[in-house]
Amino acid sequence: MVGVAEGSTVMTIETLPALCPARAPWNKGRIMGQKLPLQPKHVWSTPPAPGKLGGGTADDKTLRDLRGLFREALMRPPPEFLHYGDPFGDVSLRREIVDYLRATRGIRAGVDQVMITSGTQSALSLIGRALMQPKSRIWVEDPCYPQALNLFRSLGLTIIPVPVDQDGLDPAAGMLAAPEAEAVYLTPSHQFPLGATLSMPRRLALLDWAQGAGAWIIEDDYDSEYRFTGPPLAALHGIDRAGRVIYLGTFSKALAPGLRLGYAVLPVEVVETVRRLRDLTDRYPNPLIETVLARFMSEGQYAAHLRRARKRCRMARDALVEGLSAAPLDVMIPDQGLHLIAYARGDEADAELQRLGQAGGLSSRRLSQMFLKAPAQQGLVIGYSGFETAEIRAAAYGATRAITSGGRE
C-alpha cells in the first residue's frame, strides 16, 4: 500500500461526490441535493450571413443519402476504422476519384498517384513541405487565394506575384520575374477571385516553362463541378505530358466543408516522398468518411447531387444578381463557380461598400485585399452557395438599399 502523510486527506471514490458533486455523473445537475440549471446540449455558432464564401452545397436529399450510408458504415465499419490504414487513403475511394477525373476532367492517373487529404489546405501544406525548401520561389496569381498565400508565407517560401488578366495568369511575366522558380500555384479553370480561364496558349507556355525549369505546377481546381454553360473544361493536368502538374480537388465546395475531404493527384516521381511525410504527419485519412463517399460516388448519388446542386447554385447566382441590379455596382455574372464580383464604380473604396453591404445583411470579401503587387481593384467578392434563393435575394436587396442610401435609411 502506498504511504500517505499524516494529516493529509485521502481521496476515495466515496468522497469524490461530496468534494465535487457537480462533476459526479450520478449527481449531474445537483449540488447537495439542489437542482442546477443545465447547459444546453448543443451551442450553435451564429449562422453565416448570405454572401459568405465557401458554403457547401449539400441539400436535404444529399444529407439523407449520406446519413443512411453513415449508418451502414457504422454497422459494418471498414477494417481501417479499427486498425491503421494506408497513408494515401481508402483504395475504393481513390479508384472512384480516378474514374471521375478521367470522365469529367480528362485526367489519366493511376490509383497509386491519388492521395486523400482533409482539404486543399492540407494538400498544399504536405506538398509545400515535401517538395520545397524555405526561400524556394513560387509564382502565385495576382490577385490570389489568400489562404494559399498565407500558407506559402508560413513555409518561408519566396512569393513571386504574377499578374492575371482576362486570359488568366501570364507566364511571360512570371518568366521575366523569376525564370528559375521552383513552382507555380494557380487556379486555371476559374481563377480566384477574378474568374478568368487560363487560355490554351498560356497553358502550353506554362507547361513548356515547367518542363524546362524542372518546376512544379500546382493546379487548384476548387470549383470545376459548377460550370453553368457548356461542357466541362479539361484540366491543365490532362494535357501535361512531362509529369510536372500536381492536381488538387476538394469535396468542400462540391458537398460540404465539414466532411474535411479533398484529394491530390501526384506525379509518379514524388509519390513516395509525399507518402512518407503524410505517414509522419497524420498517419492516414478518416476511413469512415472515405467508405461513405466511395459508395456515394459508386452508386450514382454524387452525380445526382451535382446535377441538383448546379441548378440550385445557378438560381442563387441569378437571385443575387437580381438583388444587386439597382446598386451602384458593376456586377460580373460568372458562367462557372460559386462567387461573383461586384466592382465599385468611380473612386469609391470597397471597404465602405463592404460596410454598407453588411449593414444591409450581405456578407462579402474585399477584392482590393487580394492583390499583391498589381494595382488593386475595388470591389466585393460575394458567395452564393449554401444559401436559399430567397435568402440571398433578400440580402442582396438589403445591401442595395444600404449602399444606395449611403446607410442613411
GROMACS .gro file of C-alpha atoms in nm:
model
  409
    1MET     CA    1   0.000   0.000   0.000
    2VAL     CA    2   0.127   0.348  -0.084
    3GLY     CA    3   0.201   0.553   0.227
    4VAL     CA    4   0.004   0.872   0.299
    5ALA     CA    5   0.143   1.158   0.506
    6GLU     CA    6  -0.017   1.209   0.845
    7GLY     CA    7  -0.288   1.473   0.839
    8SER     CA    8  -0.341   1.454   0.463
    9THR     CA    9  -0.679   1.390   0.304
   10VAL     CA   10  -0.721   1.055   0.135
   11MET     CA   11  -0.932   1.076  -0.181
   12THR     CA   12  -1.162   0.782  -0.235
   13ILE     CA   13  -1.448   0.707  -0.469
   14GLU     CA   14  -1.684   0.766  -0.177
   15THR     CA   15  -1.551   1.115  -0.102
   16LEU     CA   16  -1.539   1.241  -0.462
   17PRO     CA   17  -1.913   1.321  -0.495
   18ALA     CA   18  -1.907   1.519  -0.174
   19LEU     CA   19  -1.599   1.717  -0.271
   20CYS     CA   20  -1.702   1.774  -0.631
   21PRO     CA   21  -2.070   1.688  -0.659
   22ALA     CA   22  -2.134   1.880  -0.977
   23ARG     CA   23  -1.882   1.663  -1.162
   24ALA     CA   24  -2.009   1.331  -1.031
   25PRO     CA   25  -2.215   1.160  -1.303
   26TRP     CA   26  -2.471   1.037  -1.052
   27ASN     CA   27  -2.513   1.393  -0.919
   28LYS     CA   28  -2.540   1.559  -1.259
   29GLY     CA   29  -2.747   1.873  -1.228
   30ARG     CA   30  -2.740   1.877  -0.844
   31ILE     CA   31  -2.523   2.019  -0.565
   32MET     CA   32  -2.601   1.897  -0.212
   33GLY     CA   33  -2.939   1.780  -0.330
   34GLN     CA   34  -3.022   2.111  -0.504
   35LYS     CA   35  -3.109   2.117  -0.876
   36LEU     CA   36  -2.887   2.324  -1.104
   37PRO     CA   37  -2.979   2.474  -1.439
   38LEU     CA   38  -2.831   2.252  -1.709
   39GLN     CA   39  -2.638   2.386  -2.004
   40PRO     CA   40  -2.800   2.326  -2.344
   41LYS     CA   41  -2.675   2.011  -2.515
   42HIS     CA   42  -2.563   2.200  -2.827
   43VAL     CA   43  -2.433   2.554  -2.853
   44TRP     CA   44  -2.451   2.659  -3.217
   45SER     CA   45  -2.238   2.935  -3.361
   46THR     CA   46  -2.404   3.224  -3.543
   47PRO     CA   47  -2.515   3.112  -3.891
   48PRO     CA   48  -2.310   3.270  -4.172
   49ALA     CA   49  -2.467   3.570  -4.340
   50PRO     CA   50  -2.568   3.532  -4.706
   51GLY     CA   51  -2.278   3.613  -4.933
   52LYS     CA   52  -2.013   3.442  -4.723
   53LEU     CA   53  -1.767   3.249  -4.937
   54GLY     CA   54  -1.711   2.875  -4.916
   55GLY     CA   55  -2.058   2.742  -4.840
   56GLY     CA   56  -2.132   2.376  -4.906
   57THR     CA   57  -2.397   2.258  -5.149
   58ALA     CA   58  -2.546   1.951  -4.979
   59ASP     CA   59  -2.928   1.962  -4.984
   60ASP     CA   60  -3.180   1.763  -4.778
   61LYS     CA   61  -3.176   1.472  -5.024
   62THR     CA   62  -2.797   1.453  -5.015
   63LEU     CA   63  -2.792   1.466  -4.635
   64ARG     CA   64  -3.048   1.184  -4.614
   65ASP     CA   65  -2.843   0.972  -4.853
   66LEU     CA   66  -2.525   1.035  -4.655
   67ARG     CA   67  -2.699   0.965  -4.326
   68GLY     CA   68  -2.807   0.623  -4.448
   69LEU     CA   69  -2.460   0.540  -4.573
   70PHE     CA   70  -2.300   0.650  -4.246
   71ARG     CA   71  -2.542   0.430  -4.054
   72GLU     CA   72  -2.449   0.129  -4.265
   73ALA     CA   73  -2.078   0.205  -4.235
   74LEU     CA   74  -2.103   0.217  -3.858
   75MET     CA   75  -2.288  -0.115  -3.850
   76ARG     CA   76  -2.013  -0.274  -4.062
   77PRO     CA   77  -1.708  -0.049  -4.022
   78PRO     CA   78  -1.414  -0.087  -4.259
   79PRO     CA   79  -1.104  -0.265  -4.120
   80GLU     CA   80  -0.912   0.064  -4.122
   81PHE     CA   81  -1.160   0.207  -3.872
   82LEU     CA   82  -1.028  -0.029  -3.604
   83HIS     CA   83  -0.670  -0.052  -3.736
   84TYR     CA   84  -0.427   0.187  -3.903
   85GLY     CA   85  -0.471   0.235  -4.277
   86ASP     CA   86  -0.289   0.347  -4.590
   87PRO     CA   87  -0.140   0.700  -4.563
   88PHE     CA   88  -0.290   0.779  -4.904
   89GLY     CA   89  -0.638   0.669  -4.803
   90ASP     CA   90  -0.902   0.412  -4.894
   91VAL     CA   91  -0.830   0.249  -5.229
   92SER     CA   92  -1.201   0.223  -5.317
   93LEU     CA   93  -1.246   0.599  -5.290
   94ARG     CA   94  -0.923   0.664  -5.478
   95ARG     CA   95  -1.047   0.438  -5.757
   96GLU     CA   96  -1.376   0.629  -5.774
   97ILE     CA   97  -1.185   0.958  -5.795
   98VAL     CA   98  -0.965   0.825  -6.077
   99ASP     CA   99  -1.274   0.723  -6.277
  100TYR     CA  100  -1.448   1.053  -6.204
  101LEU     CA  101  -1.149   1.265  -6.311
  102ARG     CA  102  -1.100   1.064  -6.629
  103ALA     CA  103  -1.463   1.117  -6.729
  104THR     CA  104  -1.501   1.482  -6.628
  105ARG     CA  105  -1.158   1.646  -6.634
  106GLY     CA  106  -0.958   1.450  -6.892
  107ILE     CA  107  -0.710   1.332  -6.627
  108ARG     CA  108  -0.544   0.992  -6.663
  109ALA     CA  109  -0.369   0.876  -6.349
  110GLY     CA  110  -0.316   0.557  -6.153
  111VAL     CA  111  -0.483   0.487  -5.821
  112ASP     CA  112  -0.139   0.495  -5.654
  113GLN     CA  113  -0.099   0.861  -5.758
  114VAL     CA  114  -0.411   0.975  -5.570
  115MET     CA  115  -0.380   1.092  -5.210
  116ILE     CA  116  -0.688   1.162  -4.999
  117THR     CA  117  -0.647   1.475  -4.786
  118SER     CA  118  -0.852   1.672  -4.539
  119GLY     CA  119  -0.891   1.950  -4.796
  120THR     CA  120  -0.693   2.173  -5.028
  121GLN     CA  121  -0.508   2.349  -4.746
  122SER     CA  122  -0.387   2.015  -4.611
  123ALA     CA  123  -0.269   1.910  -4.955
  124LEU     CA  124  -0.083   2.238  -5.011
  125SER     CA  125   0.090   2.202  -4.675
  126LEU     CA  126   0.207   1.848  -4.747
  127ILE     CA  127   0.324   1.934  -5.099
  128GLY     CA  128   0.500   2.252  -4.989
  129ARG     CA  129   0.690   2.075  -4.712
  130ALA     CA  130   0.771   1.767  -4.919
  131LEU     CA  131   0.889   1.933  -5.240
  132MET     CA  132   1.016   2.280  -5.147
  133GLN     CA  133   1.265   2.434  -4.909
  134PRO     CA  134   1.246   2.767  -4.723
  135LYS     CA  135   1.327   3.050  -4.965
  136SER     CA  136   1.213   2.842  -5.264
  137ARG     CA  137   1.046   3.070  -5.521
  138ILE     CA  138   0.684   3.014  -5.611
  139TRP     CA  139   0.476   3.206  -5.864
  140VAL     CA  140   0.131   3.299  -5.738
  141GLU     CA  141  -0.154   3.469  -5.919
  142ASP     CA  142  -0.201   3.840  -5.851
  143PRO     CA  143  -0.470   3.870  -5.715
  144CYS     CA  144  -0.472   3.534  -5.543
  145TYR     CA  145  -0.643   3.300  -5.296
  146PRO     CA  146  -0.546   3.440  -4.952
  147GLN     CA  147  -0.538   3.110  -4.763
  148ALA     CA  148  -0.287   2.957  -5.003
  149LEU     CA  149  -0.075   3.272  -4.995
  150ASN     CA  150  -0.067   3.273  -4.615
  151LEU     CA  151   0.034   2.906  -4.609
  152PHE     CA  152   0.322   2.962  -4.853
  153ARG     CA  153   0.443   3.251  -4.642
  154SER     CA  154   0.428   3.036  -4.328
  155LEU     CA  155   0.653   2.780  -4.502
  156GLY     CA  156   0.909   3.053  -4.571
  157LEU     CA  157   0.867   3.042  -4.949
  158THR     CA  158   0.960   3.341  -5.162
  159ILE     CA  159   0.641   3.475  -5.322
  160ILE     CA  160   0.661   3.588  -5.685
  161PRO     CA  161   0.338   3.774  -5.780
  162VAL     CA  162   0.236   3.714  -6.144
  163PRO     CA  163  -0.036   3.936  -6.293
  164VAL     CA  164  -0.370   3.797  -6.411
  165ASP     CA  165  -0.580   3.931  -6.697
  166GLN     CA  166  -0.876   3.804  -6.899
  167ASP     CA  167  -0.665   3.505  -7.016
  168GLY     CA  168  -0.552   3.408  -6.668
  169LEU     CA  169  -0.200   3.407  -6.524
  170ASP     CA  170   0.063   3.548  -6.761
  171PRO     CA  171   0.358   3.302  -6.786
  172ALA     CA  172   0.568   3.557  -6.977
  173ALA     CA  173   0.551   3.795  -6.681
  174GLY     CA  174   0.643   3.513  -6.447
  175MET     CA  175   0.947   3.420  -6.656
  176LEU     CA  176   1.063   3.781  -6.652
  177ALA     CA  177   1.030   3.800  -6.274
  178ALA     CA  178   1.170   3.459  -6.177
  179PRO     CA  179   1.251   3.224  -6.466
  180GLU     CA  180   1.407   2.963  -6.235
  181ALA     CA  181   1.125   2.947  -5.980
  182GLU     CA  182   1.064   2.605  -5.828
  183ALA     CA  183   0.684   2.608  -5.852
  184VAL     CA  184   0.369   2.792  -5.953
  185TYR     CA  185   0.033   2.782  -5.777
  186LEU     CA  186  -0.271   2.876  -5.982
  187THR     CA  187  -0.645   2.824  -6.037
  188PRO     CA  188  -0.654   2.784  -6.416
  189SER     CA  189  -1.012   2.668  -6.473
  190HIS     CA  190  -1.170   2.951  -6.274
  191GLN     CA  191  -0.918   3.199  -6.140
  192PHE     CA  192  -0.983   3.302  -5.782
  193PRO     CA  193  -1.105   3.568  -5.740
  194LEU     CA  194  -1.137   3.724  -6.087
  195GLY     CA  195  -1.292   3.423  -6.261
  196ALA     CA  196  -1.071   3.413  -6.574
  197THR     CA  197  -0.996   3.085  -6.752
  198LEU     CA  198  -0.634   3.021  -6.847
  199SER     CA  199  -0.613   3.029  -7.226
  200MET     CA  200  -0.472   2.736  -7.424
  201PRO     CA  201  -0.162   2.928  -7.549
  202ARG     CA  202  -0.080   3.018  -7.189
  203ARG     CA  203  -0.141   2.662  -7.071
  204LEU     CA  204   0.108   2.533  -7.326
  205ALA     CA  205   0.359   2.807  -7.241
  206LEU     CA  206   0.329   2.726  -6.870
  207LEU     CA  207   0.385   2.355  -6.931
  208ASP     CA  208   0.688   2.428  -7.151
  209TRP     CA  209   0.836   2.652  -6.884
  210ALA     CA  210   0.779   2.398  -6.607
  211GLN     CA  211   0.941   2.119  -6.807
  212GLY     CA  212   1.244   2.330  -6.891
  213ALA     CA  213   1.287   2.472  -6.541
  214GLY     CA  214   1.206   2.147  -6.360
  215ALA     CA  215   0.931   2.336  -6.175
  216TRP     CA  216   0.607   2.206  -6.027
  217ILE     CA  217   0.268   2.333  -6.136
  218ILE     CA  218   0.013   2.316  -5.854
  219GLU     CA  219  -0.331   2.321  -6.015
  220ASP     CA  220  -0.610   2.408  -5.769
  221ASP     CA  221  -0.936   2.300  -5.932
  222TYR     CA  222  -1.158   2.413  -5.647
  223ASP     CA  223  -1.499   2.456  -5.814
  224SER     CA  224  -1.492   2.300  -6.162
  225GLU     CA  225  -1.808   2.099  -6.083
  226TYR     CA  226  -2.009   2.421  -6.109
  227ARG     CA  227  -1.997   2.517  -6.473
  228PHE     CA  228  -2.336   2.652  -6.581
  229THR     CA  229  -2.290   2.676  -6.958
  230GLY     CA  230  -2.106   2.448  -7.200
  231PRO     CA  231  -1.913   2.128  -7.138
  232PRO     CA  232  -1.663   2.088  -6.852
  233LEU     CA  233  -1.319   2.235  -6.915
  234ALA     CA  234  -1.024   1.999  -6.946
  235ALA     CA  235  -0.781   2.026  -6.658
  236LEU     CA  236  -0.428   2.151  -6.710
  237HIS     CA  237  -0.316   1.813  -6.574
  238GLY     CA  238  -0.491   1.644  -6.867
  239ILE     CA  239  -0.253   1.795  -7.124
  240ASP     CA  240   0.066   1.758  -6.916
  241ARG     CA  241   0.300   1.508  -7.081
  242ALA     CA  242   0.607   1.576  -6.867
  243GLY     CA  243   0.461   1.493  -6.525
  244ARG     CA  244   0.500   1.843  -6.381
  245VAL     CA  245   0.140   1.909  -6.270
  246ILE     CA  246   0.007   1.836  -5.922
  247TYR     CA  247  -0.373   1.843  -5.936
  248LEU     CA  248  -0.582   1.937  -5.630
  249GLY     CA  249  -0.955   1.874  -5.591
  250THR     CA  250  -1.193   1.910  -5.299
  251PHE     CA  251  -1.531   1.790  -5.178
  252SER     CA  252  -1.571   2.102  -4.963
  253LYS     CA  253  -1.734   2.302  -5.243
  254ALA     CA  254  -1.891   2.001  -5.414
  255LEU     CA  255  -2.056   1.873  -5.093
  256ALA     CA  256  -1.970   2.031  -4.759
  257PRO     CA  257  -1.658   2.172  -4.588
  258GLY     CA  258  -1.749   1.974  -4.276
  259LEU     CA  259  -1.658   1.646  -4.447
  260ARG     CA  260  -1.294   1.765  -4.445
  261LEU     CA  261  -1.213   1.570  -4.760
  262GLY     CA  262  -1.009   1.653  -5.067
  263TYR     CA  263  -0.751   1.484  -5.287
  264ALA     CA  264  -0.429   1.536  -5.478
  265VAL     CA  265  -0.310   1.366  -5.797
  266LEU     CA  266   0.069   1.345  -5.776
  267PRO     CA  267   0.338   1.285  -6.036
  268VAL     CA  268   0.478   0.933  -6.003
  269GLU     CA  269   0.825   1.051  -5.906
  270VAL     CA  270   0.709   1.231  -5.589
  271VAL     CA  271   0.458   0.974  -5.463
  272GLU     CA  272   0.690   0.807  -5.212
  273THR     CA  273   0.831   1.136  -5.083
  274VAL     CA  274   0.483   1.270  -5.010
  275ARG     CA  275   0.369   0.933  -4.872
  276ARG     CA  276   0.647   0.929  -4.612
  277LEU     CA  277   0.562   1.280  -4.497
  278ARG     CA  278   0.191   1.201  -4.480
  279ASP     CA  279   0.265   0.896  -4.265
  280LEU     CA  280   0.464   1.115  -4.024
  281THR     CA  281   0.207   1.395  -4.020
  282ASP     CA  282  -0.135   1.244  -3.953
  283ARG     CA  283  -0.094   0.877  -4.048
  284TYR     CA  284  -0.398   0.837  -4.273
  285PRO     CA  285  -0.736   0.994  -4.358
  286ASN     CA  286  -1.072   0.922  -4.194
  287PRO     CA  287  -1.175   0.574  -4.317
  288LEU     CA  288  -1.541   0.602  -4.215
  289ILE     CA  289  -1.599   0.912  -4.428
  290GLU     CA  290  -1.398   0.760  -4.713
  291THR     CA  291  -1.613   0.445  -4.711
  292VAL     CA  292  -1.930   0.652  -4.720
  293LEU     CA  293  -1.813   0.877  -5.002
  294ALA     CA  294  -1.685   0.585  -5.211
  295ARG     CA  295  -2.033   0.432  -5.202
  296PHE     CA  296  -2.194   0.772  -5.258
  297MET     CA  297  -1.994   0.802  -5.580
  298SER     CA  298  -2.016   0.440  -5.698
  299GLU     CA  299  -2.394   0.424  -5.661
  300GLY     CA  300  -2.451   0.740  -5.868
  301GLN     CA  301  -2.565   0.960  -5.579
  302TYR     CA  302  -2.274   1.202  -5.619
  303ALA     CA  303  -2.352   1.268  -5.985
  304ALA     CA  304  -2.721   1.319  -5.898
  305HIS     CA  305  -2.625   1.555  -5.617
  306LEU     CA  306  -2.410   1.765  -5.852
  307ARG     CA  307  -2.694   1.798  -6.102
  308ARG     CA  308  -2.925   1.929  -5.830
  309ALA     CA  309  -2.656   2.150  -5.678
  310ARG     CA  310  -2.566   2.313  -6.010
  311LYS     CA  311  -2.930   2.404  -6.064
  312ARG     CA  312  -2.968   2.549  -5.715
  313CYS     CA  313  -2.641   2.743  -5.735
  314ARG     CA  314  -2.737   2.890  -6.072
  315MET     CA  315  -3.070   3.002  -5.925
  316ALA     CA  316  -2.891   3.153  -5.624
  317ARG     CA  317  -2.648   3.334  -5.856
  318ASP     CA  318  -2.938   3.479  -6.055
  319ALA     CA  319  -3.117   3.586  -5.737
  320LEU     CA  320  -2.802   3.762  -5.615
  321VAL     CA  321  -2.763   3.941  -5.948
  322GLU     CA  322  -3.129   4.044  -5.939
  323GLY     CA  323  -3.097   4.184  -5.589
  324LEU     CA  324  -2.786   4.386  -5.682
  325SER     CA  325  -2.921   4.511  -6.017
  326ALA     CA  326  -3.014   4.855  -5.884
  327ALA     CA  327  -2.697   4.902  -5.680
  328PRO     CA  328  -2.426   5.143  -5.800
  329LEU     CA  329  -2.202   4.845  -5.879
  330ASP     CA  330  -2.081   4.668  -6.193
  331VAL     CA  331  -2.177   4.307  -6.134
  332MET     CA  332  -1.993   4.042  -6.334
  333ILE     CA  333  -2.216   3.738  -6.396
  334PRO     CA  334  -2.000   3.423  -6.396
  335ASP     CA  335  -2.075   3.116  -6.605
  336GLN     CA  336  -1.893   2.898  -6.352
  337GLY     CA  337  -1.821   2.883  -5.983
  338LEU     CA  338  -1.977   2.983  -5.654
  339HIS     CA  339  -1.897   3.352  -5.626
  340LEU     CA  340  -1.920   3.673  -5.827
  341ILE     CA  341  -1.755   4.013  -5.817
  342ALA     CA  342  -1.940   4.342  -5.785
  343TYR     CA  343  -1.695   4.615  -5.891
  344ALA     CA  344  -1.705   4.963  -5.745
  345ARG     CA  345  -1.791   5.250  -5.975
  346GLY     CA  346  -1.578   5.558  -5.976
  347ASP     CA  347  -1.333   5.600  -5.692
  348GLU     CA  348  -1.541   5.450  -5.410
  349ALA     CA  349  -1.339   5.227  -5.177
  350ASP     CA  350  -1.453   4.870  -5.134
  351ALA     CA  351  -1.408   4.896  -4.756
  352GLU     CA  352  -1.706   5.134  -4.741
  353LEU     CA  353  -1.906   4.922  -4.984
  354GLN     CA  354  -1.842   4.617  -4.769
  355ARG     CA  355  -1.950   4.800  -4.453
  356LEU     CA  356  -2.274   4.919  -4.610
  357GLY     CA  357  -2.345   4.581  -4.768
  358GLN     CA  358  -2.301   4.407  -4.435
  359ALA     CA  359  -2.532   4.660  -4.270
  360GLY     CA  360  -2.791   4.551  -4.527
  361GLY     CA  361  -2.737   4.184  -4.446
  362LEU     CA  362  -2.496   4.076  -4.721
  363SER     CA  363  -2.153   3.935  -4.639
  364SER     CA  364  -1.856   3.980  -4.875
  365ARG     CA  365  -1.477   3.992  -4.905
  366ARG     CA  366  -1.289   4.297  -5.027
  367LEU     CA  367  -1.134   4.241  -5.368
  368SER     CA  368  -0.862   4.501  -5.312
  369GLN     CA  369  -0.716   4.296  -5.025
  370MET     CA  370  -0.638   4.004  -5.257
  371PHE     CA  371  -0.387   4.194  -5.471
  372LEU     CA  372  -0.014   4.175  -5.403
  373LYS     CA  373   0.177   4.395  -5.645
  374ALA     CA  374  -0.066   4.470  -5.928
  375PRO     CA  375  -0.283   4.784  -5.890
  376ALA     CA  376  -0.566   4.689  -5.656
  377GLN     CA  377  -0.916   4.687  -5.799
  378GLN     CA  378  -1.205   4.795  -5.579
  379GLY     CA  379  -1.496   4.554  -5.547
  380LEU     CA  380  -1.679   4.294  -5.343
  381VAL     CA  381  -1.632   3.917  -5.375
  382ILE     CA  382  -1.967   3.762  -5.288
  383GLY     CA  383  -2.052   3.392  -5.249
  384TYR     CA  384  -2.389   3.240  -5.330
  385SER     CA  385  -2.352   2.871  -5.247
  386GLY     CA  386  -2.509   2.725  -4.935
  387PHE     CA  387  -2.796   2.975  -4.918
  388GLU     CA  388  -3.158   2.952  -5.021
  389THR     CA  389  -3.258   3.158  -5.323
  390ALA     CA  390  -3.500   3.378  -5.129
  391GLU     CA  391  -3.239   3.434  -4.857
  392ILE     CA  392  -2.965   3.552  -5.091
  393ARG     CA  393  -3.210   3.769  -5.289
  394ALA     CA  394  -3.337   3.942  -4.975
  395ALA     CA  395  -2.983   4.006  -4.852
  396ALA     CA  396  -2.883   4.149  -5.190
  397TYR     CA  397  -3.182   4.385  -5.193
  398GLY     CA  398  -3.094   4.491  -4.838
  399ALA     CA  399  -2.736   4.562  -4.940
  400THR     CA  400  -2.855   4.757  -5.245
  401ARG     CA  401  -3.075   4.980  -5.028
  402ALA     CA  402  -2.793   5.039  -4.780
  403ILE     CA  403  -2.533   5.118  -5.047
  404THR     CA  404  -2.767   5.340  -5.249
  405SER     CA  405  -2.873   5.541  -4.945
  406GLY     CA  406  -2.525   5.556  -4.800
  407GLY     CA  407  -2.653   5.388  -4.485
  408ARG     CA  408  -2.897   5.673  -4.409
  409GLU     CA  409  -3.212   5.460  -4.409
   0.00000   0.00000   0.00000
